[in-house]
Every structure is written in C-alpha cells, then in structure tokens.
PDB file of C-alpha atoms in Angstrom:
ATOM      1  CA  MET A   1      77.409 101.864  75.355  1.00 50.00           C
ATOM      2  CA  THR A   2      75.542 104.379  77.532  1.00 57.00           C
ATOM      3  CA  GLU A   3      73.590 101.622  79.292  1.00 66.00           C
ATOM      4  CA  HIS A   4      76.884  99.836  80.061  1.00 72.00           C
ATOM      5  CA  ILE A   5      78.399 102.984  81.561  1.00 76.00           C
ATOM      6  CA  GLU A   6      75.262 103.454  83.663  1.00 84.00           C
ATOM      7  CA  LYS A   7      75.568  99.885  85.012  1.00 83.00           C
ATOM      8  CA  ILE A   8      79.208 100.470  85.925  1.00 84.00           C
ATOM      9  CA  GLN A   9      78.412 103.821  87.572  1.00 85.00           C
ATOM     10  CA  THR A  10      75.531 102.276  89.527  1.00 86.00           C
ATOM     11  CA  LEU A  11      77.828  99.561  90.870  1.00 84.00           C
ATOM     12  CA  ILE A  12      80.602 102.030  91.720  1.00 87.00           C
ATOM     13  CA  SER A  13      78.073 104.227  93.560  1.00 88.00           C
ATOM     14  CA  ARG A  14      77.621 101.280  95.970  1.00 89.00           C
ATOM     15  CA  PHE A  15      81.353 101.110  96.741  1.00 92.00           C
ATOM     16  CA  ASP A  16      82.374 102.068 100.249  1.00 93.00           C
ATOM     17  CA  LYS A  17      85.092 104.686 100.761  1.00 95.00           C
ATOM     18  CA  GLU A  18      87.846 102.070 101.215  1.00 95.00           C
ATOM     19  CA  THR A  19      86.965 100.252  97.973  1.00 94.00           C
ATOM     20  CA  LEU A  20      86.869 103.528  96.036  1.00 94.00           C
ATOM     21  CA  GLU A  21      90.255 104.510  97.457  1.00 95.00           C
ATOM     22  CA  ALA A  22      91.693 101.097  96.593  1.00 95.00           C
ATOM     23  CA  LEU A  23      90.430 101.310  93.009  1.00 94.00           C
ATOM     24  CA  ASP A  24      91.780 104.840  92.690  1.00 95.00           C
ATOM     25  CA  LYS A  25      95.143 103.772  94.129  1.00 96.00           C
ATOM     26  CA  ILE A  26      95.632 100.949  91.596  1.00 96.00           C
ATOM     27  CA  THR A  27      94.486 103.032  88.610  1.00 96.00           C
ATOM     28  CA  VAL A  28      97.200 104.914  86.726  1.00 97.00           C
ATOM     29  CA  THR A  29      96.415 107.522  84.048  1.00 98.00           C
ATOM     30  CA  LYS A  30      98.775 107.358  81.074  1.00 98.00           C
ATOM     31  CA  GLN A  31      99.116 109.039  77.705  1.00 98.00           C
ATOM     32  CA  PHE A  32     100.245 107.294  74.548  1.00 98.00           C
ATOM     33  CA  LYS A  33     101.090 108.818  71.186  1.00 98.00           C
ATOM     34  CA  LYS A  34      99.518 107.861  67.879  1.00 97.00           C
ATOM     35  CA  GLY A  35     101.222 104.700  66.630  1.00 97.00           C
ATOM     36  CA  GLU A  36     102.358 103.495  70.043  1.00 98.00           C
ATOM     37  CA  ILE A  37     101.647  99.879  70.914  1.00 98.00           C
ATOM     38  CA  LEU A  38      99.739  98.995  74.086  1.00 98.00           C
ATOM     39  CA  LEU A  39     100.242  95.263  73.542  1.00 98.00           C
ATOM     40  CA  GLN A  40     102.560  93.358  71.220  1.00 97.00           C
ATOM     41  CA  GLN A  41     101.718  90.004  69.676  1.00 97.00           C
ATOM     42  CA  ASP A  42     103.173  87.164  71.805  1.00 97.00           C
ATOM     43  CA  GLU A  43     103.310  89.466  74.852  1.00 98.00           C
ATOM     44  CA  ILE A  44     101.168  88.631  77.901  1.00 98.00           C
ATOM     45  CA  CYS A  45      98.394  91.181  78.436  1.00 98.00           C
ATOM     46  CA  ARG A  46      99.213  92.317  81.978  1.00 98.00           C
ATOM     47  CA  LYS A  47      97.218  95.548  81.954  1.00 97.00           C
ATOM     48  CA  SER A  48      93.708  96.685  81.139  1.00 96.00           C
ATOM     49  CA  HIS A  49      93.412 100.117  79.542  1.00 97.00           C
ATOM     50  CA  LEU A  50      90.153 102.060  79.900  1.00 93.00           C
ATOM     51  CA  ILE A  51      90.086 104.532  77.019  1.00 94.00           C
ATOM     52  CA  VAL A  52      89.468 108.024  78.401  1.00 95.00           C
ATOM     53  CA  ASP A  53      90.190 109.803  75.127  1.00 95.00           C
ATOM     54  CA  GLY A  54      91.316 108.674  71.684  1.00 95.00           C
ATOM     55  CA  VAL A  55      91.044 105.539  69.549  1.00 95.00           C
ATOM     56  CA  ALA A  56      92.942 102.265  69.481  1.00 97.00           C
ATOM     57  CA  ARG A  57      92.512  99.076  67.519  1.00 97.00           C
ATOM     58  CA  LYS A  58      93.200  95.406  68.088  1.00 98.00           C
ATOM     59  CA  PHE A  59      94.455  93.310  65.209  1.00 98.00           C
ATOM     60  CA  THR A  60      96.155  90.068  64.361  1.00 97.00           C
ATOM     61  CA  TYR A  61      98.068  88.748  61.390  1.00 94.00           C
ATOM     62  CA  ALA A  62      96.633  86.151  59.007  1.00 90.00           C
ATOM     63  CA  ASP A  63      98.190  85.240  55.665  1.00 88.00           C
ATOM     64  CA  LYS A  64     100.660  88.126  56.103  1.00 88.00           C
ATOM     65  CA  LYS A  65      97.766  90.600  56.373  1.00 91.00           C
ATOM     66  CA  GLU A  66      96.539  92.604  59.333  1.00 95.00           C
ATOM     67  CA  ILE A  67      93.015  91.640  60.382  1.00 96.00           C
ATOM     68  CA  THR A  68      91.354  94.275  62.571  1.00 96.00           C
ATOM     69  CA  THR A  69      89.234  92.554  65.201  1.00 95.00           C
ATOM     70  CA  GLU A  70      88.223  95.463  67.411  1.00 94.00           C
ATOM     71  CA  PHE A  71      88.233  99.242  67.706  1.00 95.00           C
ATOM     72  CA  PHE A  72      88.423 100.872  71.128  1.00 93.00           C
ATOM     73  CA  PHE A  73      86.754 104.240  71.649  1.00 92.00           C
ATOM     74  CA  LYS A  74      86.004 106.325  74.762  1.00 91.00           C
ATOM     75  CA  ASP A  75      84.844 104.155  77.694  1.00 89.00           C
ATOM     76  CA  ASP A  76      85.997 100.911  76.033  1.00 91.00           C
ATOM     77  CA  ILE A  77      88.539  98.676  77.732  1.00 93.00           C
ATOM     78  CA  ALA A  78      91.474  97.937  75.451  1.00 95.00           C
ATOM     79  CA  ILE A  79      92.496  94.420  76.326  1.00 96.00           C
ATOM     80  CA  SER A  80      93.312  91.073  74.800  1.00 96.00           C
ATOM     81  CA  PHE A  81      90.745  89.276  76.910  1.00 94.00           C
ATOM     82  CA  LYS A  82      92.028  85.708  76.487  1.00 95.00           C
ATOM     83  CA  SER A  83      95.621  86.726  77.171  1.00 97.00           C
ATOM     84  CA  TYR A  84      94.603  88.825  80.181  1.00 96.00           C
ATOM     85  CA  ILE A  85      92.437  86.160  81.809  1.00 95.00           C
ATOM     86  CA  ASN A  86      94.827  83.257  81.148  1.00 96.00           C
ATOM     87  CA  GLN A  87      98.031  85.306  81.490  1.00 97.00           C
ATOM     88  CA  LYS A  88      99.298  83.671  78.292  1.00 98.00           C
ATOM     89  CA  PRO A  89     100.863  85.324  75.212  1.00 98.00           C
ATOM     90  CA  SER A  90      98.479  87.342  73.057  1.00 98.00           C
ATOM     91  CA  LYS A  91      97.729  86.540  69.431  1.00 97.00           C
ATOM     92  CA  GLU A  92      96.812  90.196  68.954  1.00 97.00           C
ATOM     93  CA  VAL A  93      98.349  93.655  68.870  1.00 98.00           C
ATOM     94  CA  ILE A  94      96.740  96.766  70.366  1.00 98.00           C
ATOM     95  CA  GLU A  95      97.798  99.966  68.595  1.00 98.00           C
ATOM     96  CA  CYS A  96      96.915 103.617  69.260  1.00 98.00           C
ATOM     97  CA  LEU A  97      95.305 105.177  66.172  1.00 97.00           C
ATOM     98  CA  THR A  98      95.352 108.639  67.770  1.00 96.00           C
ATOM     99  CA  ASP A  99      96.978 110.091  70.841  1.00 97.00           C
ATOM    100  CA  VAL A 100      95.275 108.151  73.614  1.00 97.00           C
ATOM    101  CA  THR A 101      94.670 108.752  77.307  1.00 98.00           C
ATOM    102  CA  VAL A 102      93.947 105.625  79.328  1.00 97.00           C
ATOM    103  CA  GLU A 103      93.318 104.584  82.895  1.00 96.00           C
ATOM    104  CA  THR A 104      95.478 101.506  83.351  1.00 97.00           C
ATOM    105  CA  VAL A 105      95.177  98.758  85.944  1.00 97.00           C
ATOM    106  CA  ASP A 106      97.795  96.036  86.371  1.00 97.00           C
ATOM    107  CA  TYR A 107      96.443  92.453  86.398  1.00 97.00           C
ATOM    108  CA  LYS A 108      98.333  91.224  89.490  1.00 97.00           C
ATOM    109  CA  VAL A 109      97.592  94.362  91.492  1.00 97.00           C
ATOM    110  CA  PHE A 110      93.891  94.089  90.602  1.00 97.00           C
ATOM    111  CA  GLU A 111      93.814  90.393  91.581  1.00 96.00           C
ATOM    112  CA  THR A 112      95.292  91.265  94.987  1.00 97.00           C
ATOM    113  CA  ALA A 113      92.856  94.154  95.470  1.00 97.00           C
ATOM    114  CA  LYS A 114      89.869  91.896  94.643  1.00 96.00           C
ATOM    115  CA  GLN A 115      90.828  89.617  97.535  1.00 95.00           C
ATOM    116  CA  LYS A 116      90.778  92.518  99.983  1.00 96.00           C
ATOM    117  CA  PHE A 117      87.775  94.356  98.557  1.00 95.00           C
ATOM    118  CA  PRO A 118      84.923  92.006  97.503  1.00 92.00           C
ATOM    119  CA  LEU A 119      83.045  94.743  95.633  1.00 93.00           C
ATOM    120  CA  LEU A 120      85.936  94.791  93.161  1.00 95.00           C
ATOM    121  CA  MET A 121      85.058  91.175  92.357  1.00 94.00           C
ATOM    122  CA  GLU A 122      81.546  92.343  91.438  1.00 93.00           C
ATOM    123  CA  TYR A 123      83.134  95.085  89.320  1.00 92.00           C
ATOM    124  CA  ASP A 124      85.311  92.518  87.546  1.00 94.00           C
ATOM    125  CA  ILE A 125      82.313  90.246  86.905  1.00 93.00           C
ATOM    126  CA  LEU A 126      80.263  93.162  85.551  1.00 91.00           C
ATOM    127  CA  LEU A 127      83.066  94.171  83.158  1.00 90.00           C
ATOM    128  CA  THR A 128      83.337  90.560  81.971  1.00 91.00           C
ATOM    129  CA  GLU A 129      79.568  90.360  81.444  1.00 92.00           C
ATOM    130  CA  LEU A 130      79.587  93.601  79.459  1.00 89.00           C
ATOM    131  CA  TYR A 131      82.427  92.311  77.291  1.00 89.00           C
ATOM    132  CA  ILE A 132      80.459  89.122  76.605  1.00 92.00           C
ATOM    133  CA  ILE A 133      77.427  91.216  75.611  1.00 91.00           C
ATOM    134  CA  TRP A 134      79.619  93.288  73.270  1.00 87.00           C
ATOM    135  CA  LEU A 135      81.073  90.104  71.758  1.00 91.00           C
ATOM    136  CA  GLU A 136      77.626  88.575  71.267  1.00 94.00           C
ATOM    137  CA  ASP A 137      76.430  91.778  69.582  1.00 91.00           C
ATOM    138  CA  ARG A 138      79.516  91.772  67.349  1.00 90.00           C
ATOM    139  CA  LEU A 139      78.910  88.153  66.297  1.00 93.00           C
ATOM    140  CA  PHE A 140      75.218  88.794  65.710  1.00 94.00           C
ATOM    141  CA  ASN A 141      75.931  91.892  63.619  1.00 91.00           C
ATOM    142  CA  PHE A 142      78.598  90.088  61.614  1.00 91.00           C
ATOM    143  CA  HIS A 143      76.245  87.242  60.715  1.00 93.00           C
ATOM    144  CA  ALA A 144      72.846  88.934  60.616  1.00 96.00           C
ATOM    145  CA  LEU A 145      73.555  92.371  59.141  1.00 95.00           C
ATOM    146  CA  ASN A 146      74.666  93.155  55.634  1.00 94.00           C
ATOM    147  CA  ALA A 147      77.874  95.112  54.983  1.00 94.00           C
ATOM    148  CA  THR A 148      76.105  98.476  54.779  1.00 95.00           C
ATOM    149  CA  GLU A 149      74.323  97.895  58.083  1.00 94.00           C
ATOM    150  CA  ARG A 150      77.583  96.810  59.760  1.00 93.00           C
ATOM    151  CA  TYR A 151      79.260  99.982  58.445  1.00 93.00           C
ATOM    152  CA  GLU A 152      76.430 102.145  59.808  1.00 92.00           C
ATOM    153  CA  GLU A 153      76.664 100.446  63.229  1.00 90.00           C
ATOM    154  CA  LEU A 154      80.387 101.161  63.396  1.00 89.00           C
ATOM    155  CA  LEU A 155      79.836 104.759  62.321  1.00 89.00           C
ATOM    156  CA  LYS A 156      77.241 105.247  65.094  1.00 87.00           C
ATOM    157  CA  LYS A 157      79.594 103.929  67.753  1.00 83.00           C
ATOM    158  CA  SER A 158      81.885 106.964  67.735  1.00 78.00           C
ATOM    159  CA  PRO A 159      81.274 109.365  64.845  1.00 82.00           C
ATOM    160  CA  GLU A 160      83.620 112.000  66.252  1.00 83.00           C
ATOM    161  CA  TYR A 161      86.582 109.622  65.879  1.00 80.00           C
ATOM    162  CA  PHE A 162      85.500 107.816  62.729  1.00 84.00           C
ATOM    163  CA  HIS A 163      87.766 109.912  60.496  1.00 86.00           C
ATOM    164  CA  HIS A 164      90.795 108.499  62.373  1.00 88.00           C
ATOM    165  CA  LEU A 165      90.073 104.983  61.101  1.00 93.00           C
ATOM    166  CA  LYS A 166      91.886 103.927  57.948  1.00 94.00           C
ATOM    167  CA  LEU A 167      89.644 102.501  55.254  1.00 94.00           C
ATOM    168  CA  THR A 168      91.722  99.305  55.175  1.00 95.00           C
ATOM    169  CA  HIS A 169      91.138  98.849  58.914  1.00 95.00           C
ATOM    170  CA  ILE A 170      87.390  99.469  58.543  1.00 94.00           C
ATOM    171  CA  ALA A 171      87.094  97.016  55.637  1.00 95.00           C
ATOM    172  CA  SER A 172      89.028  94.387  57.583  1.00 95.00           C
ATOM    173  CA  TYR A 173      86.890  94.888  60.696  1.00 94.00           C
ATOM    174  CA  LEU A 174      83.691  94.618  58.652  1.00 94.00           C
ATOM    175  CA  GLY A 175      84.945  91.550  56.777  1.00 93.00           C
ATOM    176  CA  ILE A 176      84.576  93.188  53.364  1.00 95.00           C
ATOM    177  CA  SER A 177      86.850  94.263  50.527  1.00 94.00           C
ATOM    178  CA  LEU A 178      88.028  97.837  50.096  1.00 94.00           C
ATOM    179  CA  GLU A 179      86.016  98.000  46.871  1.00 94.00           C
ATOM    180  CA  THR A 180      82.819  97.055  48.696  1.00 95.00           C
ATOM    181  CA  LEU A 181      83.548  99.639  51.370  1.00 95.00           C
ATOM    182  CA  SER A 182      84.077 102.288  48.663  1.00 93.00           C
ATOM    183  CA  ARG A 183      80.684 101.447  47.137  1.00 94.00           C
ATOM    184  CA  ILE A 184      78.994 101.682  50.536  1.00 94.00           C
ATOM    185  CA  ARG A 185      80.622 105.050  51.262  1.00 91.00           C
ATOM    186  CA  ALA A 186      79.709 106.379  47.798  1.00 90.00           C
ATOM    187  CA  LYS A 187      76.008 105.753  48.528  1.00 86.00           C
ATOM    188  CA  LYS A 188      76.145 107.800  51.760  1.00 71.00           C
TER     189      LYS A 188
END
C-alpha cells in the first residue's frame, strides 16, 4: 500500500493551489461508530470514503449468508466501485467494524469539480488504476496462494487492526471454512 500512497502524494504535489483548495473544499471528514453502515445493499453508492482511522468491511449476501468481499483499513477507499461508477444500486453493504474516521467526497460534487480542475481527472484515473491493481492482486492471491498464505497476506496488511476482524469474516474473505481457519491459526 505504501507505493500506492506515494503515487497519490506525488500526483497531489503537482496540484496547483486552486486544485488543492477545490479538493479540500469537497472533502468532508466524518466519524462513524462501530456497527454503523456506510452503504446499504440496494442503495446507490454516492460517496467515496477514504479511511483515515479504523476498519470497515464490504459484504454481500449469498444463500442467506454474509460473504465478506473486502476489508478497508487506513488509506483504503471504502466504496462499492460498480455502484459508484454506474450510479446504480449496490449489491454490497459497507459496515464499520470499529469506530471509523473517513474523508468523504460526494460523487456529483467530485464530477463537477473534475470538469473545472483537470488534475482531479488525473487523480480519479490514478485511484481507479490503483483499485484495479488491488483487485488483480486479490484475484491472483485467491487463485495462486494456499489458505495459509492468503491468511498471512491479510495479516500483513494491517496487523494493528487484525484483532477487530471476526473469525467468520476472515474465513469468508479467504474463502475457507472456520475449521480450516482454526487449523491455520493453531499453527501460528
């Protein structure tokens, strides 16, 4: 993630004063409590939430079970990407697993700002590219790594928040049973 943050910071360092002020003006810092929902299923994702502090997760329902598809840690953008881009109802829920501080940007306001400040278009493209890289890594890890390796990768991502993740959520995210997760944890 560090290399991604560096790319974002490098781009932002090129922003002129007006672009920086515009980005600051459309960014709202908010706090959410543990258990609060950032996005409901069937709701249109109209905001992006940059996680400043805390942990959130994205999940969907399949066969009356929750399937965790993503965890959001510091510097991650909590978003239902397909819903946000298409402005269509989300198939997913985004839930705060801890108290969370986010920097929120409204979709329509950001779209308007991009028209006035072209560097924000570059920013948007960079964020999309970084999300695609994350998604490709996630798919690769899911198919090429064994369950223990996938668990270790998740643990490395944000060890300071790992204890906030429920075992059922971790098992679901890794695509393994709770029993398999217990065996992996017992070996550590």
